[in-house]
Amino acid sequence: MKTPLLEVRSLTTQFFTEDGVVRAVEDVNFEIHPGEILSLVGESGCGKSVTGLSLLRLIPIPPGKIMSGELLFEGRDLLGLEEREMERVRGNDISMIFQEPMTSLNPVFTIGNQIMEALQLHQNLDKKEARRRAIEMLDRVKIPSPEVRIDSYPHQLSGGMRQRAMIAMALSCQPKLLIADEPTTALDVTIQAQVLRLLKEIQGEMGMAVMLITHDLGVVSEIADRVAVMYAGRIVESGPIEAIFGEMRHPYTRGLLESIPQLEEKKKRLNAIPGQVPNPMDLPTGCKFHPRCHLMIDDCKKEEPPLYPVNKNHFSRCIRWKECC
Amino acid sequence: MAHNEYLLQVRDLTKYFYRQRFFSSDREPIRAVDGITFSIRKGETLGLVGESGCGKTTAGKAILRLIEPTSGQVLFKEGNILDLNREDLRRLRPHMQFIFQDPYESLNPRMRVGEIVGEGLEVHRIAQGKDKADRVSEILEKVGLHPGDAIRYPHEFSGGQRQRIGIARAISLNPQLIVADEPVSALDVSIQAQILNLLMDLRDQLGLTYLFISHDLRIVKHISDRIAVMYLGKMVEMANGEDLFRRPLHPYTQILLQAIPKLDPSKRSQGAPLREEFCPHDLKKGCLFQPRCPHSKEKCQMEEPLLLDHGEEHLVGCHFVS
């Protein structure tokens, strides 16, 4: 197997609030290989976004703190870098796109200006060359008449166009890794399909790796190669996409999938997961999912299960994984 | 047929908002809802789908006169809601209720859950004092909350539980019609399923009729008997849910259905061949969908299609139904 582009080892990120310690991410391990799309999927508060922000060291300190772990990017630990060196990584080697393009684009600069900024900063291009590249990028993300649109302000673009502009900006320096945090959640379903297709296309052309953070299993199933399911700050199951959708081995993964109405079946009651996501300041003992789990036995309350290998690529954090699903 | 009895009939409902142009006395209308007509039978659930800005929420609010429609008729319980004066409308309110999308913004943070759910009972002089408290307990249990939750405040609850409070408020007066506007969109997937189950259970237990507004086609398909598709303020297709998914006839519906992400990685969709977004106000005549339609022909630019029945109550507004 090739060496991974990024190797995350026992990442633990916590927030120290007035009400107590939020254990947002707890001992998370995963790898991303060059050219692959890894999806972190889970519900709100599961730690998927904090994981993404931790990779770029964008966690606000305080109240947040990366307690421990290693983020080996091409063998180099990002957590050991000086802030100045880290700035060279952000937007250049690793870049990020966010859910709401309107709030993450600067409203008082044209999109051209914002794309050119990264190019001038990281690639040492002069203004003219940067503008040429910016137009090229806008064309690449299929924004019509890019030479005109480059001088548009974010509010002059539709939601789908804005997200394309964000993608153009994130990809302008040809990063090796793109972190996409809910990139299509704010978009209508037809526009979502277009943006997903675009992401997949460009990813293939540029050969970059993508870490896709989403709550939407539909989006995952459309473009991911590998999936890590998160719950209460932990990865509870990970594996190739076919395994996660076809032969899942964790009751939470199964519950998530069964919560979504099927188009093919006649309507009946959904197999909802009972209860709610636990409070991150007051997590249950043992397996964090046990209070909602239909397979729960006494042992589940005692000790947090490790990630059991189902096979060499597929892992489940459930002591009853053999019986599950 | 007995079940043919309509509870709600909406005819030619329009709601225009006006935008004041700078340096001009003209007021430019934004046709949020532009002449929609449909009926809902007693006990039936009609799903209203469309993308953001298509007018589905405005339509839902205009039907209950939470906003005043520009014109049209809404026939409910032998009368036109739009003709009622304030007092008559107030008296009709217990029979028609609304569930809001955002369970965080639609509950008054200063009121206890018991007050929120019991307010209608008191306002409409249905129950007071101990009687009211008993009724509230009963309603809370019906939506899966504890009677003891009545003394707590909304911020003490999670999103899913807050939506249960919103549902409790809506059913507290034994309504016949409930307009539910994206009731699960703000919730996590596992909680969505719980709330959908609850809404379906309540429908069966209480004989409710729903107008279910959502952008999520999977959810609409799951809960609805019939589905109406809106595009830029107009109805473009309406049919029985199974029928609509089996043979979508309007090009917009076809694209919408194709764009739903599959839950099977071996069946990845190729994405929809939809043309770029455009500004609807530029369009003076013809079919509203024509600028983005992959099958657009000359006639589509000239003439607006009518919503016609293509058999078995399958209505389509397209000149070239395939």
XYZ file of C-alpha atoms in Angstrom:
647
model
C 0.000 0.000 0.000
C 1.113 3.543 -0.789
C 2.192 5.802 2.035
C -0.673 7.943 3.205
C -0.824 11.653 2.402
C -2.178 12.393 5.834
C -2.039 10.242 8.897
C -4.020 11.314 11.928
C -2.944 9.587 15.114
C -4.927 9.756 18.361
C -6.208 13.246 17.788
C -7.982 14.592 20.859
C -9.490 18.075 20.851
C -11.348 19.590 23.789
C -13.050 22.866 24.581
C -12.855 24.373 28.030
C -16.088 26.252 28.615
C -17.600 27.788 31.702
C -19.997 24.875 31.929
C -17.334 22.238 31.700
C -15.030 20.401 29.343
C -16.448 19.480 25.942
C -14.703 16.387 24.667
C -15.322 17.124 21.035
C -12.839 14.718 19.471
C -11.442 11.746 21.355
C -8.595 9.594 20.132
C -9.397 9.770 16.435
C -7.196 7.866 13.990
C -7.433 7.767 10.231
C -5.428 8.058 7.047
C -6.051 9.727 3.741
C -4.249 8.465 0.678
C -3.355 10.585 -2.331
C -6.272 10.891 -4.723
C -8.926 9.390 -2.478
C -12.149 10.824 -1.115
C -12.605 10.034 2.552
C -15.892 11.021 4.109
C -16.349 11.817 7.782
C -20.030 11.386 8.434
C -22.124 11.903 11.527
C -24.804 14.023 13.147
C -24.395 17.468 14.652
C -21.991 17.535 17.556
C -20.252 14.278 16.622
C -16.916 16.039 16.184
C -16.569 15.846 12.415
C -16.117 19.583 11.852
C -13.796 19.960 14.837
C -11.673 17.183 13.353
C -11.491 19.125 10.074
C -10.593 22.373 11.807
C -8.020 20.611 13.979
C -6.199 19.390 10.864
C -5.626 22.974 9.788
C -5.066 24.124 13.372
C -7.997 26.494 13.061
C -9.448 25.635 16.463
C -9.860 28.840 18.459
C -7.466 28.669 21.426
C -8.859 29.280 24.046
C -11.445 27.831 24.613
C -10.320 24.970 22.398
C -7.158 22.939 22.663
C -5.671 20.067 20.731
C -4.798 17.913 23.713
C -2.739 15.290 21.977
C -2.122 13.513 18.753
C -0.067 13.665 15.614
C -1.096 15.030 12.240
C 1.441 13.599 9.851
C 1.113 15.339 6.500
C 3.604 13.826 4.067
C 5.437 12.560 7.090
C 5.688 15.948 8.805
C 3.737 16.565 12.028
C 1.591 19.652 11.514
C 1.190 20.060 15.249
C 4.931 20.628 15.571
C 5.071 23.460 13.035
C 5.575 27.114 13.854
C 2.533 29.241 13.091
C 4.444 30.843 10.195
C 5.156 27.464 8.641
C 1.557 26.422 9.177
C 0.420 29.472 7.209
C 2.341 28.134 4.262
C 0.465 24.859 4.493
C -3.012 26.404 4.736
C -4.522 27.267 1.401
C -1.468 25.897 -0.368
C -1.004 22.228 0.536
C -4.293 21.828 2.380
C -7.287 24.051 1.760
C -10.806 24.069 3.019
C -14.293 24.929 1.813
C -17.196 25.560 4.107
C -20.925 25.050 4.200
C -22.145 28.594 3.762
C -20.255 30.342 0.977
C -21.882 33.675 1.797
C -20.411 33.808 5.284
C -17.010 32.463 4.360
C -16.430 34.808 1.430
C -15.518 38.397 2.227
C -18.453 40.561 1.099
C -16.388 43.693 0.373
C -13.924 42.125 -2.046
C -14.621 40.740 -5.494
C -14.296 36.995 -5.841
C -11.367 37.654 -8.198
C -9.538 39.564 -5.490
C -10.077 36.763 -3.043
C -8.813 34.085 -5.384
C -5.828 36.205 -6.395
C -4.875 36.807 -2.771
C -4.060 33.157 -2.242
C -2.161 32.925 -5.501
C -0.072 36.022 -4.800
C 0.609 34.916 -1.261
C 1.490 31.281 -1.840
C 2.676 31.073 -5.424
C 4.458 34.421 -5.651
C 2.575 35.342 -8.788
C 2.367 38.967 -9.863
C -1.029 40.604 -10.141
C -1.464 40.037 -13.849
C -0.507 36.402 -13.733
C -2.658 35.815 -10.655
C -5.664 37.310 -12.443
C -5.071 35.097 -15.434
C -4.940 32.037 -13.189
C -8.024 33.156 -11.292
C -10.009 33.387 -14.534
C -8.704 29.964 -15.501
C -9.896 28.547 -12.161
C -13.348 30.122 -12.497
C -13.602 28.593 -15.940
C -12.554 25.260 -14.519
C -15.383 25.271 -11.983
C -17.749 26.092 -14.889
C -18.703 29.613 -13.975
C -20.012 31.131 -17.218
C -18.129 34.150 -18.635
C -15.367 33.984 -16.003
C -13.609 37.108 -17.331
C -16.703 39.105 -16.323
C -17.610 37.193 -13.172
C -14.156 37.629 -11.706
C -15.118 41.208 -10.863
C -18.394 40.225 -9.168
C -18.937 40.581 -5.463
C -20.202 37.506 -3.572
C -23.716 38.913 -3.185
C -24.051 39.180 -6.942
C -23.771 35.413 -7.335
C -26.326 32.711 -6.616
C -25.667 30.129 -3.906
C -24.442 27.524 -6.364
C -22.168 30.030 -8.114
C -20.742 31.190 -4.797
C -19.891 27.644 -3.824
C -18.176 27.211 -7.200
C -16.203 30.389 -6.560
C -15.196 28.988 -3.165
C -14.062 25.778 -4.805
C -12.087 27.794 -7.356
C -10.414 29.687 -4.534
C -9.633 26.555 -2.542
C -8.165 24.798 -5.565
C -6.263 27.747 -7.021
C -2.960 26.686 -5.461
C -3.507 23.051 -6.408
C -3.629 21.681 -2.876
C -2.836 18.060 -2.194
C -5.710 17.825 0.246
C -9.061 19.577 0.203
C -11.181 19.576 3.344
C -14.796 20.130 2.330
C -17.072 20.780 5.304
C -20.730 20.259 4.287
C -20.017 21.780 0.866
C -23.510 21.226 -0.523
C -25.713 21.375 2.550
C -26.931 24.923 1.881
C -27.700 24.182 -1.777
C -30.823 23.000 -3.541
C -30.843 19.381 -4.609
C -30.325 20.062 -8.333
C -27.433 22.434 -7.608
C -26.026 19.977 -5.076
C -25.857 17.311 -7.760
C -23.954 19.693 -10.051
C -21.481 20.783 -7.386
C -20.816 17.182 -6.310
C -20.192 16.160 -9.879
C -17.859 19.111 -10.322
C -15.911 18.252 -7.162
C -15.498 14.658 -8.235
C -14.430 15.681 -11.732
C -11.816 18.174 -10.612
C -10.592 15.841 -7.905
C -9.977 13.210 -10.545
C -8.186 15.639 -12.877
C -5.969 17.150 -10.222
C -5.444 13.893 -8.351
C -5.881 15.565 -4.989
C -7.299 13.910 -1.897
C -10.564 15.109 -0.394
C -11.837 14.859 3.133
C -15.572 15.319 2.848
C -17.336 16.218 6.074
C -21.099 15.744 5.920
C -24.195 14.581 7.749
C -25.793 13.418 4.507
C -25.310 9.749 3.664
C -26.715 10.415 0.200
C -23.842 12.778 -0.541
C -21.388 10.237 0.864
C -22.734 7.458 -1.280
C -22.481 9.634 -4.396
C -18.784 10.472 -4.227
C -16.804 8.934 -1.340
C -14.285 6.108 -1.655
C -13.959 5.440 2.043
C -16.125 6.389 5.023
C -15.529 7.024 8.718
C -18.697 7.271 10.793
C -18.382 9.452 13.884
C -20.465 9.454 17.050
C -19.841 11.457 20.223
C -16.318 12.431 19.177
C -15.206 8.969 18.150
C -14.936 7.038 14.955
C -17.349 4.147 15.460
C -16.989 2.488 12.095
C -14.741 2.942 9.104
C -14.277 1.141 5.856
C -14.620 1.197 2.092
C -17.870 2.733 0.866
C -19.333 -0.559 -0.340
C -18.772 -2.119 3.081
C -20.348 0.761 4.981
C -23.457 0.801 2.823
C -23.688 -2.916 2.149
C -22.243 -4.748 5.147
C -22.177 -2.251 7.976
C -21.012 -3.672 11.275
C -22.063 -1.001 13.746
C -25.641 -0.517 14.968
C -25.302 3.268 14.721
C -24.342 3.153 11.045
C -27.244 0.863 10.417
C -29.590 3.123 12.372
C -28.511 6.158 10.364
C -29.180 4.398 7.090
C -32.540 3.069 8.200
C -33.601 6.524 9.350
C -33.642 7.697 5.752
C -36.827 6.984 3.807
C -36.262 4.635 0.878
C -37.651 5.692 -2.475
C -38.291 2.173 -3.662
C -40.225 0.836 -0.702
C -43.836 1.388 0.167
C -44.245 3.656 3.135
C -44.112 2.186 6.579
C -42.728 3.363 9.872
C -39.066 4.263 9.789
C -36.649 2.378 12.006
C -35.707 5.445 13.995
C -32.857 5.401 16.517
C -34.488 6.093 19.883
C -33.250 8.809 22.231
C -30.895 11.625 21.459
C -27.260 12.356 20.830
C -25.570 12.528 24.258
C -24.440 15.773 25.805
C -20.680 16.045 25.070
C -20.104 17.304 28.609
C -21.816 14.305 30.109
C -21.076 11.262 28.001
C -22.310 7.818 29.002
C -19.866 5.241 30.322
C -18.554 2.457 28.141
C -19.747 2.506 24.566
C -21.105 6.005 23.925
C -23.938 4.626 21.824
C -25.204 2.050 24.335
C -28.201 4.042 25.699
C -29.702 4.164 22.185
C -28.624 0.740 20.996
C -30.950 -2.226 20.526
C -28.036 -4.660 20.838
C -26.933 -3.297 24.216
C -25.775 -5.797 26.839
C -24.274 -5.151 30.279
C -20.698 -5.269 28.984
C -21.426 -2.249 26.744
C -21.800 -0.033 29.804
C -18.515 -1.085 31.347
C -15.744 -0.399 28.934
C -15.388 1.585 25.777
C -14.909 -0.961 22.993
C -11.835 -0.683 20.763
C -12.102 -0.621 16.977
C -12.417 -4.297 16.062
C -11.080 -5.275 12.662
C -13.894 -6.794 10.587
C -11.299 -7.313 7.878
C -8.155 -5.482 6.955
C -9.902 -2.288 5.815
C -13.084 -2.359 7.824
C -13.331 -1.539 11.541
C -16.187 -1.378 14.023
C -16.312 -0.087 17.580
C -18.920 -2.569 18.728
C -18.393 -5.662 20.842
C -21.306 -7.338 19.086
C -20.187 -6.437 15.557
C -20.488 -10.045 14.464
C -24.186 -10.111 15.305
C -24.905 -6.644 14.069
C -26.580 -6.181 10.748
C -67.024 8.039 -2.973
C -67.009 9.045 0.659
C -63.290 9.662 0.855
C -63.620 12.043 -2.039
C -64.752 14.704 0.338
C -62.424 17.687 0.228
C -61.358 19.317 3.446
C -59.430 22.098 1.770
C -59.795 23.592 -1.682
C -57.342 26.222 -2.843
C -58.238 28.108 -6.006
C -55.997 30.429 -7.912
C -54.119 31.514 -4.842
C -51.631 34.304 -5.428
C -49.297 36.214 -3.201
C -47.245 39.034 -4.636
C -44.628 40.935 -2.743
C -43.668 44.321 -4.082
C -40.178 45.595 -4.452
C -39.725 49.339 -4.551
C -37.323 50.340 -7.274
C -34.852 53.063 -6.457
C -35.612 56.407 -8.203
C -38.845 55.061 -9.601
C -42.473 55.092 -8.627
C -42.987 51.633 -10.121
C -43.453 48.828 -7.725
C -42.177 45.639 -9.194
C -44.171 42.560 -8.171
C -42.385 39.424 -7.044
C -44.775 36.620 -7.776
C -44.025 34.363 -4.834
C -47.181 32.332 -5.356
C -48.707 32.767 -8.764
C -52.130 31.220 -9.094
C -51.975 27.759 -7.583
C -54.998 25.477 -7.380
C -55.290 22.200 -5.493
C -57.489 20.311 -3.052
C -56.816 18.028 -0.132
C -59.202 15.267 0.877
C -60.055 14.571 4.452
C -57.349 12.440 6.064
C -55.052 12.853 3.109
C -51.484 14.164 3.133
C -50.484 16.393 0.274
C -46.755 16.974 -0.074
C -45.681 20.305 -1.508
C -42.133 20.174 -2.856
C -39.833 22.533 -4.632
C -36.481 24.213 -4.235
C -35.778 27.317 -2.211
C -37.683 30.337 -3.439
C -40.366 28.360 -5.258
C -43.086 29.753 -3.012
C -44.010 26.638 -1.069
C -43.714 28.215 2.370
C -45.488 31.388 1.250
C -48.296 29.237 -0.108
C -48.627 27.372 3.197
C -48.739 30.571 5.215
C -51.148 32.292 2.817
C -53.586 29.377 3.063
C -53.881 29.837 6.834
C -53.743 33.621 6.425
C -50.587 33.867 8.489
C -49.732 36.229 5.675
C -52.474 37.897 3.634
C -52.790 36.453 0.130
C -53.096 38.842 -2.809
C -56.034 37.000 -4.350
C -57.681 33.616 -4.701
C -59.978 31.404 -2.692
C -59.301 29.020 0.160
C -62.368 26.914 0.875
C -62.228 25.230 4.262
C -65.243 24.013 6.220
C -67.872 25.461 3.874
C -66.444 28.928 3.659
C -63.766 30.973 1.986
C -61.107 31.698 4.592
C -60.074 34.773 2.684
C -63.519 36.370 3.202
C -63.527 36.007 6.974
C -63.216 38.967 9.295
C -60.792 38.862 12.198
C -63.236 37.467 14.701
C -64.518 34.700 12.432
C -60.974 33.822 11.463
C -60.025 33.583 15.119
C -62.894 31.213 15.720
C -61.762 29.043 12.839
C -58.109 28.913 13.978
C -58.468 25.874 16.273
C -59.352 23.782 13.235
C -56.258 24.683 11.248
C -52.781 24.788 12.703
C -49.220 25.335 11.579
C -45.969 23.546 12.456
C -42.878 25.631 11.850
C -39.511 24.605 10.500
C -37.271 26.021 13.164
C -37.954 24.542 16.595
C -35.571 27.098 18.108
C -37.260 30.222 16.863
C -40.884 29.200 16.933
C -41.175 28.701 20.702
C -41.271 31.643 23.091
C -38.192 31.204 25.324
C -39.905 32.950 28.259
C -42.863 30.609 28.371
C -42.948 27.260 30.064
C -43.842 24.279 27.883
C -47.171 23.948 29.681
C -48.024 27.551 28.858
C -46.997 27.142 25.224
C -49.084 24.035 24.739
C -51.978 25.250 26.904
C -52.210 28.780 25.546
C -54.623 27.851 22.792
C -56.879 25.996 25.212
C -57.151 29.106 27.306
C -57.483 31.633 24.498
C -60.256 29.633 22.887
C -61.875 28.992 26.291
C -61.709 25.252 25.929
C -60.104 24.499 29.261
C -58.746 26.354 32.253
C -57.012 25.679 35.530
C -56.773 22.032 36.546
C -58.676 20.916 33.495
C -56.155 22.685 31.273
C -53.221 21.137 33.124
C -54.729 17.673 32.640
C -55.273 18.282 28.961
C -51.684 19.528 28.571
C -50.312 16.405 30.291
C -52.339 14.238 27.983
C -51.121 16.085 24.873
C -47.493 15.967 25.996
C -47.733 12.205 26.418
C -49.251 11.897 22.992
C -46.179 13.492 21.396
C -43.747 11.415 23.469
C -42.873 13.945 26.177
C -43.415 13.596 29.916
C -46.247 15.405 31.720
C -43.556 16.766 34.036
C -41.991 18.617 31.086
C -44.780 21.174 31.339
C -42.915 23.189 33.940
C -39.675 23.342 31.944
C -38.545 25.972 29.445
C -37.826 25.371 25.737
C -34.057 25.887 26.092
C -33.882 22.804 28.292
C -34.831 20.619 25.332
C -32.979 19.335 22.287
C -34.075 20.196 18.762
C -36.099 17.035 18.307
C -37.909 17.491 21.613
C -38.630 21.124 20.806
C -40.224 20.053 17.587
C -42.376 17.701 19.670
C -43.443 20.737 21.704
C -44.329 22.549 18.486
C -46.363 19.549 17.390
C -48.068 19.379 20.810
C -49.087 23.010 20.425
C -50.434 22.336 16.946
C -52.601 19.376 17.993
C -53.751 20.863 21.321
C -56.977 22.223 19.827
C -57.929 19.065 17.913
C -57.375 20.598 14.501
C -58.525 19.009 11.262
C -55.875 20.525 9.042
C -52.196 20.955 9.826
C -49.817 22.812 7.559
C -46.336 21.533 8.387
C -43.571 23.670 6.936
C -40.305 21.717 6.707
C -40.972 20.223 10.149
C -37.893 17.984 10.140
C -35.391 19.941 8.050
C -33.574 21.434 11.025
C -33.161 18.066 12.725
C -30.505 15.378 12.626
C -31.215 12.317 10.527
C -31.899 9.966 13.454
C -34.268 12.515 14.999
C -35.972 13.224 11.659
C -37.097 9.630 11.543
C -38.571 9.861 15.063
C -40.546 12.997 14.205
C -41.771 11.587 10.894
C -43.013 8.496 12.719
C -44.752 10.707 15.259
C -46.453 12.788 12.581
C -47.668 9.646 10.841
C -48.919 8.110 14.096
C -50.808 11.264 15.020
C -52.341 11.377 11.565
C -53.741 7.887 12.054
C -54.839 8.402 15.666
C -56.414 11.822 15.269
C -57.530 11.633 11.652
C -55.432 14.630 10.677
C -55.060 16.082 7.215
C -51.620 17.439 6.347
C -50.244 19.892 3.892
C -46.628 18.792 4.197
C -44.130 21.293 2.815
C -40.562 20.154 2.220
C -37.629 20.390 -0.129
C -36.637 16.816 0.662
C -38.118 14.457 -1.894
C -37.411 11.304 0.085
C -39.303 12.619 3.062
C -42.202 13.912 0.980
C -42.462 10.594 -0.804
C -42.476 8.776 2.515
C -45.276 10.696 4.176
C -47.500 11.918 1.331
C -50.418 10.389 -0.523
C -50.207 12.925 -3.306
C -47.364 15.267 -4.218
C -47.432 18.705 -5.827
C -44.250 20.143 -7.360
C -43.795 23.901 -7.441
C -41.427 25.966 -9.518
C -41.161 29.762 -9.253
C -44.563 30.229 -7.723
C -46.444 27.876 -10.035
C -47.559 24.306 -9.753
C -45.836 22.303 -12.490
C -46.963 18.779 -11.634
C -49.261 17.039 -9.188
C -49.940 13.333 -8.848
C -50.249 10.372 -6.552
C -46.850 9.896 -4.887
C -46.100 6.460 -6.326
C -47.222 7.596 -9.748
C -45.114 10.748 -9.654
C -41.961 8.815 -8.832
C -42.711 6.067 -11.349
C -43.523 8.383 -14.238
C -42.571 11.998 -13.665
C -43.924 13.873 -16.683
C -42.659 17.413 -16.247
C -38.989 17.927 -17.205
C -38.396 19.804 -13.953
C -39.769 16.945 -11.869
C -37.641 14.510 -13.850
C -34.499 16.514 -13.112
C -35.448 16.933 -9.483
C -35.906 13.189 -9.031
C -32.656 12.392 -10.829
C -30.795 14.743 -8.523
C -31.753 12.858 -5.343
C -28.561 11.261 -4.049
C -28.856 7.489 -4.148
C -28.118 5.473 -1.042
C -26.385 2.820 -3.043
C -22.793 3.565 -4.057
C -23.097 1.158 -6.980
C -25.834 3.301 -8.504
C -24.243 6.707 -8.581
C -26.252 9.226 -10.504
C -24.646 11.168 -13.271
C -26.129 14.413 -12.006
C -28.814 16.436 -13.669
C -28.430 18.103 -17.052
C -29.914 21.311 -15.712
C -28.974 24.605 -17.259
C -27.708 27.478 -15.205
C -29.746 29.442 -12.765
C -31.250 32.624 -14.100
C -33.257 35.568 -12.889
C -36.974 34.751 -13.103
C -37.964 38.392 -13.311
C -36.468 38.733 -16.773
C -39.077 36.420 -18.127
C -42.089 38.120 -19.658
C -43.965 35.254 -21.246
C -43.877 31.567 -21.937
C -43.092 28.657 -19.651
C -41.201 29.676 -16.519
C -38.993 26.617 -16.666
C -38.150 27.041 -20.360
C -34.795 28.867 -19.863
C -33.437 25.872 -17.959
C -35.345 23.118 -19.716
C -33.352 20.567 -21.718
C -36.316 20.029 -24.098
C -37.280 23.664 -24.637
C -38.903 24.451 -27.997
C -40.179 27.602 -29.652
C -43.691 27.248 -28.325
C -42.350 27.219 -24.766
C -40.981 30.720 -25.179
C -44.264 32.072 -26.497
C -46.984 30.432 -24.521
C -47.424 29.495 -20.917
C -48.526 25.885 -20.489
C -51.668 25.064 -18.517
C -51.831 22.455 -15.796
C -53.717 19.619 -17.521
C -54.864 16.210 -16.339
C -53.034 13.361 -18.052
C -55.143 10.647 -16.466
C -55.610 9.367 -12.936
C -55.349 12.833 -11.436
C -51.861 13.304 -12.807
C -51.652 17.006 -13.618
C -48.779 18.437 -15.637
C -48.019 21.951 -16.860
C -45.900 21.305 -19.922
C -46.585 21.668 -23.671
C -44.657 18.558 -24.539
C -45.575 15.839 -22.106
C -43.686 12.764 -23.176
